[in-house]
Each structure stands twice: as structure tokens, then as C-alpha cells.
Amino acid sequence: MSFFSSKSGNLIGVDIGSTSIKLVQLSKSRSGFELVSMAEAPLPRDAIVENTIIDTASISDALTEALRRARPSTKNAALAVSGNAVIIKTIKMPLMTEFELEAQIEYEADQYVPYDIDDVFLDFYIQGISADDPEQMDVVLVACKREVVEDYQQVLNEAGLHVKCMDCDVFALENAAEITDEHTAVTGSEYSLPDEDAEVNALINIGANMININVLIDGRSAFVRDQFFGGQNLTEEIQKEHHISYQAAEQLKIENFEDIYPDALERFYIDLTSELVRSLDFYGDRGSEFPVRKLCLSGGCALLPDIATELEQRLGIDTSVLNPFDNITIPSDKFDVDRLKKIGPMMMVPVGLALRNFDK
Ligand SMILES: Nc1ncnc2c1ncn2[C@@H]1O[C@H](COP(=O)(O)OP(=O)(O)OP(=O)(O)O)[C@@H](O)[C@H]1O
Ligand SMILES: [Mg+2]
């Protein structure tokens, strides 16, 4: 098993989020991608806190239930880890082969990873020759606490799955974005510098407790970040404003959105906007002279009516919602096509994981 290893035959994408487990399996033919299996199973609140497994039994039960419903034709899985346990850094290295880098990576990583190197699971991929220095290459280094990876692996193993590929939400998001209409094809040679016409899109996946951001300049990842904020903040605002339980607030949000008191929604949007401004500033502070031109939203929060218009007005940046199912055939004899198209934005991460199986 390794981070980013792929094309290992058949794979099922397993997204263990804080509110649900989502499974997606795809096939590819000459006419494009097709959905083979899919299922969602809800998780009790607090089964996962800040991306750490707290209640293993609940997660195992939900995974078993999701597998029973999805009936995937493979036991091989791609899984994502995210949040504080994961460190993602882009570093510059002299040009060398992947094999040579493999021998040096632990030594290099030691400078960037704040944990004992023996306690982390380490991987890398060579992004290409550095745009500003053709003598060097950009290498994306990923380190995840070993105990966190092992906890997730164990849950999958107990459900009869084999983890063939570890990924991160931000990269799965990028992978899924490549099959959407908003995708900017990587152009030019690997080390051409972007110019003032560069397309700069921020992929923003807003889940229940986490926002995953990946800023792409001309289709290449330039900045990634996970932030703890999401749909549960809106549920809590509704809970406070309406004086109801968390569950009732969640139900109101999803089933009777128009009945939410405007103050609750306004407070959520103020906080969400400042969280996003913080990340975009952080991206700018890293020395990028290319401001973000477009926000591409996904995750469960992207299902909020009018979220794109709200953020566009508040941030002054073009905003759209990504739906991976726009470009995946969904057989109508097996699936409820209308429902899946509606929840598509929430399925970006598991679709991106399932796509690890294919050359694109
Ligand atoms: N129709 C809807 N309208 C508004 N919000 C919705 C809707 N459907 C789901 N959500 C919200 O989306 C969030 C769940 O999104 P998602 O499935 O992307 O999160 P997750 O992957 O489980 O969590 P995370 O990645 O943050 O740990 C919840 O806060 C939920 O209330
Ligand atoms: Mg998620």
C-alpha cells in the first residue's frame, strides 16, 4: 500500500467523512466513465472527531452497511486521510529519478515533518520541473501519522477490504475536478511559468466539519489546505436561533431550508466568508502573484441553495458548484439518477478516490 499508488486493477473509493461513509466504484470505456456502485451510510455524531476515529464499532457497522448496499465488484480500496494528522509540503529538490528520490526522501522529510520520522507514513510524488528554476523539481511530500493510517486501515480490513491506495481529500478533489467541465487542462511544458492570463481556480470542498482547499494555477496544484469549519457550524447556528436539538436543526436545514431564520444563515455566511478569506490570504502570503479568479465549490455544504451566489457576492470572485456526475454515466436501471445528480457535489471526494484506478 502507498499514497498515490493507483491503476491497480479495480478500486472502490472509500470516503470516511465525519457525517457519513461514501463509497463509489467507476468503470471506464471508450465512451467515458460509468457509475458501477455507490452507497452512503450515515455515521453517528462524534464517531470521528477532527479526523480521528473515536468510535470504531460505529464506523465498522456503517462501512459494512454501505458495502452491503453498494455490492462493489472488488475488495480493493482507495482511502483518504485529511486534517491535522496529515502534512503536505511542496519542496524543491535537484533533478533526480523517482528511484533516487526514494532513497533520500526520509532524510529530506525529517526537516519538514514535526513528528518522529519513524512514526509517520511517508510518500511523495514528483510534480515536475520547477517553474522558476529548471535545475530543480517540485516534489509533493505527504506525511501522515502512522497510528492514524493504521486505525483507518484496520477498520477497512475488518470489513474485508484491502487498502491499495492512500490519498488525501485535497488530491482526490483535484482528481475529480479533472473530469468536470470547469477543468483547466494543463498546458505548455512542465516548467512554463504561468502568465497574467493564468486560470487560477480554487477547489473548495465544504463538508460538515472541514473545508479542503486546493488552488490550481493552469490546472496545476499550487496550494492546499484543510480547515476545521463546515456545515455543522450552520446546524449549530440554527440550533441556537431556533432553540431546537442538533438533530432537529440538521433536519430543518436539509428538508425545510426556507424556514431557517435569516440571522442564523447570515452568521454562518459571515464566518464562512472570513474562513475562506483567511485561506485565500494565506495562499497570497505564500508568494503567489496570481489571485484566485474562480471558486469551485463541492461537499455537502455546496448543496445549500444559493451558496454560489452568496459567496460570489461576499468575496467578489466568480463561483460555481462542481458536479462530478455531469460527466459520469449513471445507469437508470440501477440508480436513482435524479437524486444522484442532486447530491453529486457531495460526492467529489469519493469519485476522486475511485478515479485513482484510471489513467486520465
Ligand atoms: N441538501 C443539503 N442542504 C444543505 N446542507 C446539506 C445538504 N445535504 C448535506 N448537507 C450538509 O453537508 C454536510 C455533510 O457534507 P459532507 O458529506 O461533504 O461531509 P463529510 O465528508 O461527512 O464531513 P467532513 O469531510 O467535513 O468530515 C453536513 O453538514 C450536512 O448538513
Ligand atoms: Mg468529507
CSV table of C-alpha atoms and ligand atoms in Angstrom, one decimal:
chain,number,residue,atom,x,y,z
A,1,MET,CA,0.0,0.0,0.0
A,2,SER,CA,1.2,3.5,-0.7
A,3,PHE,CA,0.0,7.0,-1.0
A,4,PHE,CA,-1.0,7.8,-4.6
A,5,SER,CA,-0.3,4.3,-6.0
A,6,SER,CA,-3.0,3.6,-8.5
A,7,LYS,CA,-4.2,1.7,-11.5
A,8,SER,CA,-4.1,-1.5,-9.5
A,9,GLY,CA,-7.0,-3.1,-11.3
A,10,ASN,CA,-10.3,-2.4,-9.7
A,11,LEU,CA,-10.7,0.1,-6.9
A,12,ILE,CA,-13.6,1.3,-4.7
A,13,GLY,CA,-13.3,4.8,-3.3
A,14,VAL,CA,-14.0,5.0,0.4
A,15,ASP,CA,-14.6,8.4,1.9
A,16,ILE,CA,-15.0,8.3,5.6
A,17,GLY,CA,-16.3,11.7,6.5
A,18,SER,CA,-17.5,12.9,9.9
A,19,THR,CA,-21.1,12.6,8.9
A,20,SER,CA,-21.2,9.6,6.6
A,21,ILE,CA,-19.2,6.9,4.7
A,22,LYS,CA,-19.5,7.2,1.0
A,23,LEU,CA,-18.5,4.5,-1.5
A,24,VAL,CA,-18.0,4.9,-5.2
A,25,GLN,CA,-16.9,2.5,-7.9
A,26,LEU,CA,-16.5,3.5,-11.5
A,27,SER,CA,-15.7,1.8,-14.8
A,28,LYS,CA,-14.2,3.4,-17.9
A,29,SER,CA,-14.9,2.6,-21.5
A,30,ARG,CA,-14.3,4.4,-24.8
A,31,SER,CA,-17.5,6.5,-24.1
A,32,GLY,CA,-16.3,7.6,-20.7
A,33,PHE,CA,-16.8,6.9,-17.1
A,34,GLU,CA,-19.8,5.0,-15.7
A,35,LEU,CA,-21.0,4.5,-12.2
A,36,VAL,CA,-20.8,0.8,-11.1
A,37,SER,CA,-21.7,1.1,-7.5
A,38,MET,CA,-22.3,3.7,-4.9
A,39,ALA,CA,-23.7,3.9,-1.3
A,40,GLU,CA,-23.8,6.2,1.6
A,41,ALA,CA,-24.2,5.3,5.3
A,42,PRO,CA,-24.6,7.9,8.0
A,43,LEU,CA,-22.3,8.0,11.0
A,44,PRO,CA,-23.3,9.0,14.5
A,45,ARG,CA,-22.1,12.4,15.6
A,46,ASP,CA,-18.7,12.2,17.3
A,47,ALA,CA,-17.7,8.8,15.8
A,48,ILE,CA,-15.0,10.8,14.2
A,49,VAL,CA,-13.7,14.0,15.7
A,50,GLU,CA,-11.2,16.1,13.9
A,51,ASN,CA,-10.5,13.2,11.5
A,52,THR,CA,-9.5,10.8,14.3
A,53,ILE,CA,-11.5,7.6,14.7
A,54,ILE,CA,-13.2,7.7,18.2
A,55,ASP,CA,-15.9,5.1,17.8
A,56,THR,CA,-14.5,2.2,15.8
A,57,ALA,CA,-17.6,0.0,16.2
A,58,SER,CA,-20.0,2.6,14.7
A,59,ILE,CA,-17.6,3.1,11.7
A,60,SER,CA,-17.3,-0.6,11.1
A,61,ASP,CA,-21.1,-1.0,11.2
A,62,ALA,CA,-21.7,1.8,8.8
A,63,LEU,CA,-19.0,0.5,6.4
A,64,THR,CA,-20.5,-3.0,6.5
A,65,GLU,CA,-23.9,-1.5,5.7
A,66,ALA,CA,-22.6,0.7,2.9
A,67,LEU,CA,-20.8,-2.3,1.4
A,68,ARG,CA,-23.9,-4.4,1.7
A,69,ARG,CA,-25.8,-1.8,-0.3
A,70,ALA,CA,-23.1,-0.9,-2.8
A,71,ARG,CA,-22.1,-4.5,-3.5
A,72,PRO,CA,-18.8,-3.5,-5.2
A,73,SER,CA,-17.2,-6.0,-7.5
A,74,THR,CA,-13.8,-5.5,-5.8
A,75,LYS,CA,-12.3,-5.6,-2.3
A,76,ASN,CA,-9.5,-3.2,-3.2
A,77,ALA,CA,-10.0,0.3,-1.8
A,78,ALA,CA,-8.6,3.8,-2.1
A,79,LEU,CA,-9.0,5.8,1.1
A,80,ALA,CA,-8.4,9.4,2.0
A,81,VAL,CA,-6.9,10.8,5.2
A,82,SER,CA,-7.0,14.6,6.0
A,83,GLY,CA,-6.8,17.2,8.7
A,84,ASN,CA,-4.2,17.7,11.3
A,85,ALA,CA,-2.7,14.2,11.1
A,86,VAL,CA,-1.5,14.9,7.5
A,87,ILE,CA,1.3,17.2,6.5
A,88,ILE,CA,1.5,18.2,2.8
A,89,LYS,CA,4.5,20.2,1.6
A,90,THR,CA,5.9,21.1,-1.8
A,91,ILE,CA,9.6,21.0,-1.7
A,92,LYS,CA,12.3,21.7,-4.2
A,93,MET,CA,14.9,19.0,-5.0
A,94,PRO,CA,17.7,18.7,-7.5
A,95,LEU,CA,16.6,16.8,-10.6
A,96,MET,CA,16.8,13.0,-10.0
A,97,THR,CA,14.9,9.8,-10.7
A,98,GLU,CA,12.0,8.6,-8.6
A,99,PHE,CA,14.2,5.7,-7.5
A,100,GLU,CA,17.0,8.1,-6.3
A,101,LEU,CA,14.5,10.3,-4.5
A,102,GLU,CA,13.0,7.2,-2.8
A,103,ALA,CA,16.4,6.7,-1.1
A,104,GLN,CA,16.6,10.3,0.1
A,105,ILE,CA,13.1,11.1,1.0
A,106,GLU,CA,13.2,10.2,4.6
A,107,TYR,CA,16.3,12.4,5.2
A,108,GLU,CA,14.6,15.3,3.4
A,109,ALA,CA,11.3,14.8,5.1
A,110,ASP,CA,12.9,14.9,8.5
A,111,GLN,CA,13.3,18.7,8.1
A,112,TYR,CA,9.7,19.3,7.3
A,113,VAL,CA,7.7,16.9,9.4
A,114,PRO,CA,7.3,17.9,13.1
A,115,TYR,CA,6.9,14.2,14.2
A,116,ASP,CA,9.5,11.4,14.6
A,117,ILE,CA,10.0,10.2,11.1
A,118,ASP,CA,9.5,6.6,12.3
A,119,ASP,CA,6.0,7.5,13.5
A,120,VAL,CA,4.8,8.7,10.1
A,121,PHE,CA,3.8,7.1,6.9
A,122,LEU,CA,5.6,8.9,4.2
A,123,ASP,CA,5.1,9.3,0.4
A,124,PHE,CA,5.9,11.7,-2.3
A,125,TYR,CA,5.2,12.5,-6.0
A,126,ILE,CA,7.3,14.4,-8.4
A,127,GLN,CA,5.1,17.2,-9.7
A,128,GLY,CA,7.5,18.3,-12.4
A,129,ILE,CA,10.4,20.7,-13.1
A,130,SER,CA,10.2,23.9,-11.1
A,131,ALA,CA,8.6,26.7,-13.0
A,132,ASP,CA,11.2,29.2,-11.6
A,133,ASP,CA,14.3,27.0,-11.8
A,134,PRO,CA,14.7,24.3,-14.5
A,135,GLU,CA,17.6,22.8,-12.5
A,136,GLN,CA,15.2,21.8,-9.7
A,137,MET,CA,12.0,19.8,-9.5
A,138,ASP,CA,8.9,20.3,-7.3
A,139,VAL,CA,8.2,17.3,-5.1
A,140,VAL,CA,5.0,17.0,-3.1
A,141,LEU,CA,5.7,15.4,0.2
A,142,VAL,CA,2.9,13.8,2.2
A,143,ALA,CA,3.4,12.5,5.8
A,144,CYS,CA,0.6,11.1,7.9
A,145,LYS,CA,0.8,9.9,11.5
A,146,ARG,CA,1.2,6.1,11.3
A,147,GLU,CA,-1.3,5.4,14.0
A,148,VAL,CA,-4.0,7.4,12.2
A,149,VAL,CA,-3.4,5.5,8.9
A,150,GLU,CA,-3.3,2.2,10.8
A,151,ASP,CA,-6.7,2.9,12.5
A,152,TYR,CA,-8.4,3.6,9.2
A,153,GLN,CA,-6.7,0.6,7.6
A,154,GLN,CA,-7.9,-1.7,10.4
A,155,VAL,CA,-11.5,-0.6,10.0
A,156,LEU,CA,-11.3,-1.3,6.3
A,157,ASN,CA,-9.6,-4.7,6.8
A,158,GLU,CA,-12.2,-5.8,9.3
A,159,ALA,CA,-14.9,-5.0,6.7
A,160,GLY,CA,-13.0,-7.3,4.3
A,161,LEU,CA,-11.4,-4.5,2.2
A,162,HIS,CA,-7.7,-4.2,1.2
A,163,VAL,CA,-6.3,-0.6,1.2
A,164,LYS,CA,-4.4,-0.3,-2.0
A,165,CYS,CA,-4.1,3.4,-2.1
A,166,MET,CA,-4.0,6.1,0.5
A,167,ASP,CA,-4.9,9.6,-0.7
A,168,CYS,CA,-5.8,13.0,0.8
A,169,ASP,CA,-9.1,14.8,0.3
A,170,VAL,CA,-7.4,17.7,-1.4
A,171,PHE,CA,-5.9,15.5,-4.0
A,172,ALA,CA,-9.0,13.4,-4.5
A,173,LEU,CA,-10.8,16.7,-5.1
A,174,GLU,CA,-8.3,17.7,-7.8
A,175,ASN,CA,-8.6,14.3,-9.4
A,176,ALA,CA,-12.4,14.6,-9.6
A,177,ALA,CA,-12.2,18.2,-10.8
A,178,GLU,CA,-10.3,16.9,-13.8
A,179,ILE,CA,-13.4,15.2,-15.2
A,180,THR,CA,-15.7,18.2,-14.6
A,181,ASP,CA,-16.5,20.9,-17.2
A,182,GLU,CA,-14.6,23.5,-15.1
A,183,HIS,CA,-11.3,21.7,-15.5
A,184,THR,CA,-8.4,23.7,-17.0
A,185,ALA,CA,-6.2,21.4,-19.0
A,186,VAL,CA,-2.5,21.6,-18.0
A,187,THR,CA,-0.9,23.4,-20.9
A,188,GLY,CA,2.7,24.1,-22.1
A,189,SER,CA,5.8,22.3,-21.0
A,190,GLU,CA,6.1,21.3,-17.4
A,191,TYR,CA,8.2,24.3,-16.5
A,192,SER,CA,6.5,27.1,-18.3
A,193,LEU,CA,5.7,29.9,-15.9
A,194,PRO,CA,2.1,31.0,-15.7
A,195,ASP,CA,1.4,34.4,-17.2
A,196,GLU,CA,-1.1,37.1,-16.3
A,197,ASP,CA,-3.9,35.2,-18.1
A,198,ALA,CA,-3.3,32.2,-16.0
A,199,GLU,CA,-6.5,30.4,-14.9
A,200,VAL,CA,-6.5,30.3,-11.1
A,201,ASN,CA,-9.3,28.1,-9.7
A,202,ALA,CA,-9.7,27.3,-6.0
A,203,LEU,CA,-11.4,24.0,-5.4
A,204,ILE,CA,-13.2,24.3,-2.2
A,205,ASN,CA,-14.9,21.2,-0.6
A,206,ILE,CA,-17.0,22.2,2.3
A,207,GLY,CA,-18.1,19.2,4.4
A,208,ALA,CA,-19.6,19.0,7.8
A,209,ASN,CA,-16.6,19.9,9.9
A,210,MET,CA,-13.8,20.5,7.4
A,211,ILE,CA,-13.0,22.6,4.3
A,212,ASN,CA,-10.5,21.2,1.9
A,213,ILE,CA,-8.9,23.8,-0.4
A,214,ASN,CA,-6.7,23.2,-3.5
A,215,VAL,CA,-5.7,26.2,-5.6
A,216,LEU,CA,-4.9,25.2,-9.2
A,217,ILE,CA,-2.9,27.5,-11.5
A,218,ASP,CA,-3.4,26.5,-15.1
A,219,GLY,CA,-4.6,23.1,-13.8
A,220,ARG,CA,-1.5,22.5,-11.5
A,221,SER,CA,-1.9,22.4,-7.7
A,222,ALA,CA,-0.2,25.4,-6.1
A,223,PHE,CA,-1.6,25.4,-2.6
A,224,VAL,CA,-3.5,23.0,-0.4
A,225,ARG,CA,-5.1,23.5,3.0
A,226,ASP,CA,-7.6,21.8,5.3
A,227,GLN,CA,-9.5,24.0,7.8
A,228,PHE,CA,-11.9,23.0,10.5
A,229,PHE,CA,-15.2,24.6,9.6
A,230,GLY,CA,-18.3,23.4,7.7
A,231,GLY,CA,-22.0,22.6,7.6
A,232,GLN,CA,-22.1,21.7,11.3
A,233,ASN,CA,-21.4,25.3,12.1
A,234,LEU,CA,-24.6,26.2,10.3
A,235,THR,CA,-26.5,23.4,12.1
A,236,GLU,CA,-25.3,24.9,15.4
A,237,GLU,CA,-26.4,28.4,14.5
A,238,ILE,CA,-29.8,27.0,13.6
A,239,GLN,CA,-29.9,25.1,16.9
A,240,LYS,CA,-29.2,28.3,18.8
A,241,GLU,CA,-31.5,30.6,16.9
A,242,HIS,CA,-34.5,28.2,16.8
A,243,HIS,CA,-33.9,26.6,20.3
A,244,ILE,CA,-34.1,23.1,19.0
A,245,SER,CA,-31.9,20.0,19.2
A,246,TYR,CA,-28.9,19.4,16.9
A,247,GLN,CA,-30.8,16.7,15.0
A,248,ALA,CA,-33.8,18.8,14.6
A,249,ALA,CA,-31.6,21.7,13.3
A,250,GLU,CA,-29.9,19.3,10.8
A,251,GLN,CA,-33.3,18.2,9.6
A,252,LEU,CA,-34.6,21.7,9.2
A,253,LYS,CA,-31.5,22.7,7.3
A,254,ILE,CA,-31.9,19.9,4.8
A,255,GLU,CA,-35.6,19.5,4.5
A,256,ASN,CA,-37.1,23.0,5.1
A,257,PHE,CA,-34.3,25.3,4.3
A,258,GLU,CA,-36.7,28.2,3.6
A,259,ASP,CA,-37.8,28.1,7.3
A,260,ILE,CA,-34.4,28.8,8.7
A,261,TYR,CA,-34.3,32.2,10.5
A,262,PRO,CA,-32.2,34.6,8.3
A,263,ASP,CA,-30.0,35.6,11.3
A,264,ALA,CA,-28.7,32.0,11.6
A,265,LEU,CA,-27.8,31.8,8.0
A,266,GLU,CA,-26.3,35.3,8.0
A,267,ARG,CA,-24.0,34.4,10.9
A,268,PHE,CA,-22.9,31.3,9.1
A,269,TYR,CA,-22.1,33.1,5.9
A,270,ILE,CA,-20.1,35.8,7.8
A,271,ASP,CA,-18.0,33.1,9.4
A,272,LEU,CA,-17.6,31.0,6.3
A,273,THR,CA,-16.6,34.1,4.3
A,274,SER,CA,-13.9,35.0,6.9
A,275,GLU,CA,-12.6,31.4,7.0
A,276,LEU,CA,-12.3,31.5,3.2
A,277,VAL,CA,-10.7,34.9,3.2
A,278,ARG,CA,-8.1,33.6,5.7
A,279,SER,CA,-7.2,30.7,3.4
A,280,LEU,CA,-7.0,32.9,0.3
A,281,ASP,CA,-4.8,35.4,2.2
A,282,PHE,CA,-2.6,32.5,3.3
A,283,TYR,CA,-2.3,31.4,-0.3
A,284,GLY,CA,-1.3,35.0,-1.3
A,285,ASP,CA,1.2,35.3,1.5
A,286,ARG,CA,3.0,32.2,0.2
A,287,GLY,CA,4.2,34.5,-2.6
A,288,SER,CA,1.7,33.7,-5.3
A,289,GLU,CA,1.2,36.8,-7.5
A,290,PHE,CA,-1.8,35.0,-9.2
A,291,PRO,CA,-5.0,35.9,-7.4
A,292,VAL,CA,-7.8,33.3,-7.4
A,293,ARG,CA,-10.2,34.0,-10.3
A,294,LYS,CA,-12.8,31.4,-9.6
A,295,LEU,CA,-14.1,29.3,-6.7
A,296,CYS,CA,-15.3,25.8,-7.5
A,297,LEU,CA,-17.5,24.5,-4.6
A,298,SER,CA,-18.3,21.0,-3.6
A,299,GLY,CA,-19.0,18.9,-0.5
A,300,GLY,CA,-22.4,18.6,1.3
A,301,CYS,CA,-22.5,22.4,2.0
A,302,ALA,CA,-22.4,23.1,-1.7
A,303,LEU,CA,-26.0,21.7,-1.7
A,304,LEU,CA,-27.1,24.8,0.2
A,305,PRO,CA,-29.5,26.8,-2.0
A,306,ASP,CA,-27.8,29.9,-3.4
A,307,ILE,CA,-24.4,29.2,-1.8
A,308,ALA,CA,-22.6,30.1,-5.0
A,309,THR,CA,-24.4,33.5,-5.3
A,310,GLU,CA,-23.8,34.2,-1.6
A,311,LEU,CA,-20.1,33.6,-1.8
A,312,GLU,CA,-19.7,35.3,-5.1
A,313,GLN,CA,-21.3,38.5,-3.7
A,314,ARG,CA,-19.4,38.3,-0.4
A,315,LEU,CA,-16.0,37.5,-1.8
A,316,GLY,CA,-16.3,39.2,-5.2
A,317,ILE,CA,-15.0,36.1,-7.0
A,318,ASP,CA,-16.8,34.1,-9.7
A,319,THR,CA,-18.2,31.0,-8.0
A,320,SER,CA,-19.7,27.8,-9.3
A,321,VAL,CA,-20.7,24.3,-7.9
A,322,LEU,CA,-18.9,21.3,-9.3
A,323,ASN,CA,-20.8,18.1,-10.0
A,324,PRO,CA,-18.8,15.0,-11.0
A,325,PHE,CA,-21.9,13.3,-12.2
A,326,ASP,CA,-22.3,15.7,-15.1
A,327,ASN,CA,-19.7,13.6,-16.9
A,328,ILE,CA,-20.3,10.2,-15.5
A,329,THR,CA,-23.0,7.9,-17.0
A,330,ILE,CA,-25.4,6.8,-14.3
A,331,PRO,CA,-27.3,3.7,-15.4
A,332,SER,CA,-31.0,4.4,-14.7
A,333,ASP,CA,-31.9,0.7,-14.1
A,334,LYS,CA,-29.6,0.6,-11.1
A,335,PHE,CA,-29.6,4.1,-9.6
A,336,ASP,CA,-32.0,7.0,-8.8
A,337,VAL,CA,-30.4,9.3,-11.4
A,338,ASP,CA,-32.2,12.5,-10.3
A,339,ARG,CA,-31.2,12.1,-6.7
A,340,LEU,CA,-27.6,11.3,-7.5
A,341,LYS,CA,-27.4,14.3,-9.8
A,342,LYS,CA,-28.7,16.4,-6.9
A,343,ILE,CA,-26.2,15.2,-4.4
A,344,GLY,CA,-23.3,15.0,-6.9
A,345,PRO,CA,-21.3,17.9,-5.4
A,346,MET,CA,-21.2,16.0,-2.1
A,347,MET,CA,-19.6,13.0,-3.9
A,348,MET,CA,-16.5,14.8,-5.3
A,349,VAL,CA,-14.0,13.2,-2.8
A,350,PRO,CA,-15.2,9.5,-3.2
A,351,VAL,CA,-15.4,10.0,-7.0
A,352,GLY,CA,-11.8,11.4,-7.0
A,353,LEU,CA,-10.7,8.3,-5.0
A,354,ALA,CA,-12.4,5.9,-7.3
A,355,LEU,CA,-10.7,7.7,-10.2
A,356,ARG,CA,-7.3,6.6,-8.8
A,357,ASN,CA,-7.9,3.5,-10.8
A,358,PHE,CA,-7.5,5.0,-14.2
A,359,ASP,CA,-5.2,6.9,-16.4
A,360,LYS,CA,-6.9,10.1,-17.4
B,1,LIG,N1,-29.3,19.3,1.0
B,1,LIG,C1,-28.4,19.9,1.8
B,1,LIG,N2,-28.5,21.2,2.1
B,1,LIG,C2,-27.7,21.8,3.0
B,1,LIG,N3,-26.7,21.1,3.6
B,1,LIG,C3,-26.5,19.8,3.4
B,1,LIG,C4,-27.4,19.2,2.5
B,1,LIG,N4,-27.0,17.9,2.4
B,1,LIG,C5,-26.0,17.7,3.3
B,1,LIG,N5,-25.7,18.9,3.8
B,1,LIG,C6,-24.6,19.2,4.8
B,1,LIG,O1,-23.4,18.8,4.3
B,1,LIG,C7,-22.6,18.3,5.4
B,1,LIG,C8,-22.1,17.0,5.0
B,1,LIG,O2,-21.2,17.1,3.9
B,1,LIG,P1,-20.1,16.0,3.5
B,1,LIG,O3,-20.8,14.7,3.3
B,1,LIG,O4,-19.4,16.6,2.4
B,1,LIG,O5,-19.3,16.0,4.9
B,1,LIG,P2,-18.4,14.8,5.5
B,1,LIG,O6,-17.5,14.3,4.4
B,1,LIG,O7,-19.3,13.8,6.1
B,1,LIG,O8,-17.6,15.6,6.6
B,1,LIG,P3,-16.1,16.1,6.7
B,1,LIG,O9,-15.4,15.9,5.4
B,1,LIG,O10,-16.3,17.6,7.0
B,1,LIG,O11,-15.6,15.4,7.8
B,1,LIG,C9,-23.4,18.3,6.6
B,1,LIG,O12,-23.1,19.4,7.4
B,1,LIG,C10,-24.8,18.4,6.1
B,1,LIG,O13,-25.7,19.0,7.0
B,2,MG,MG,-15.7,15.0,3.6
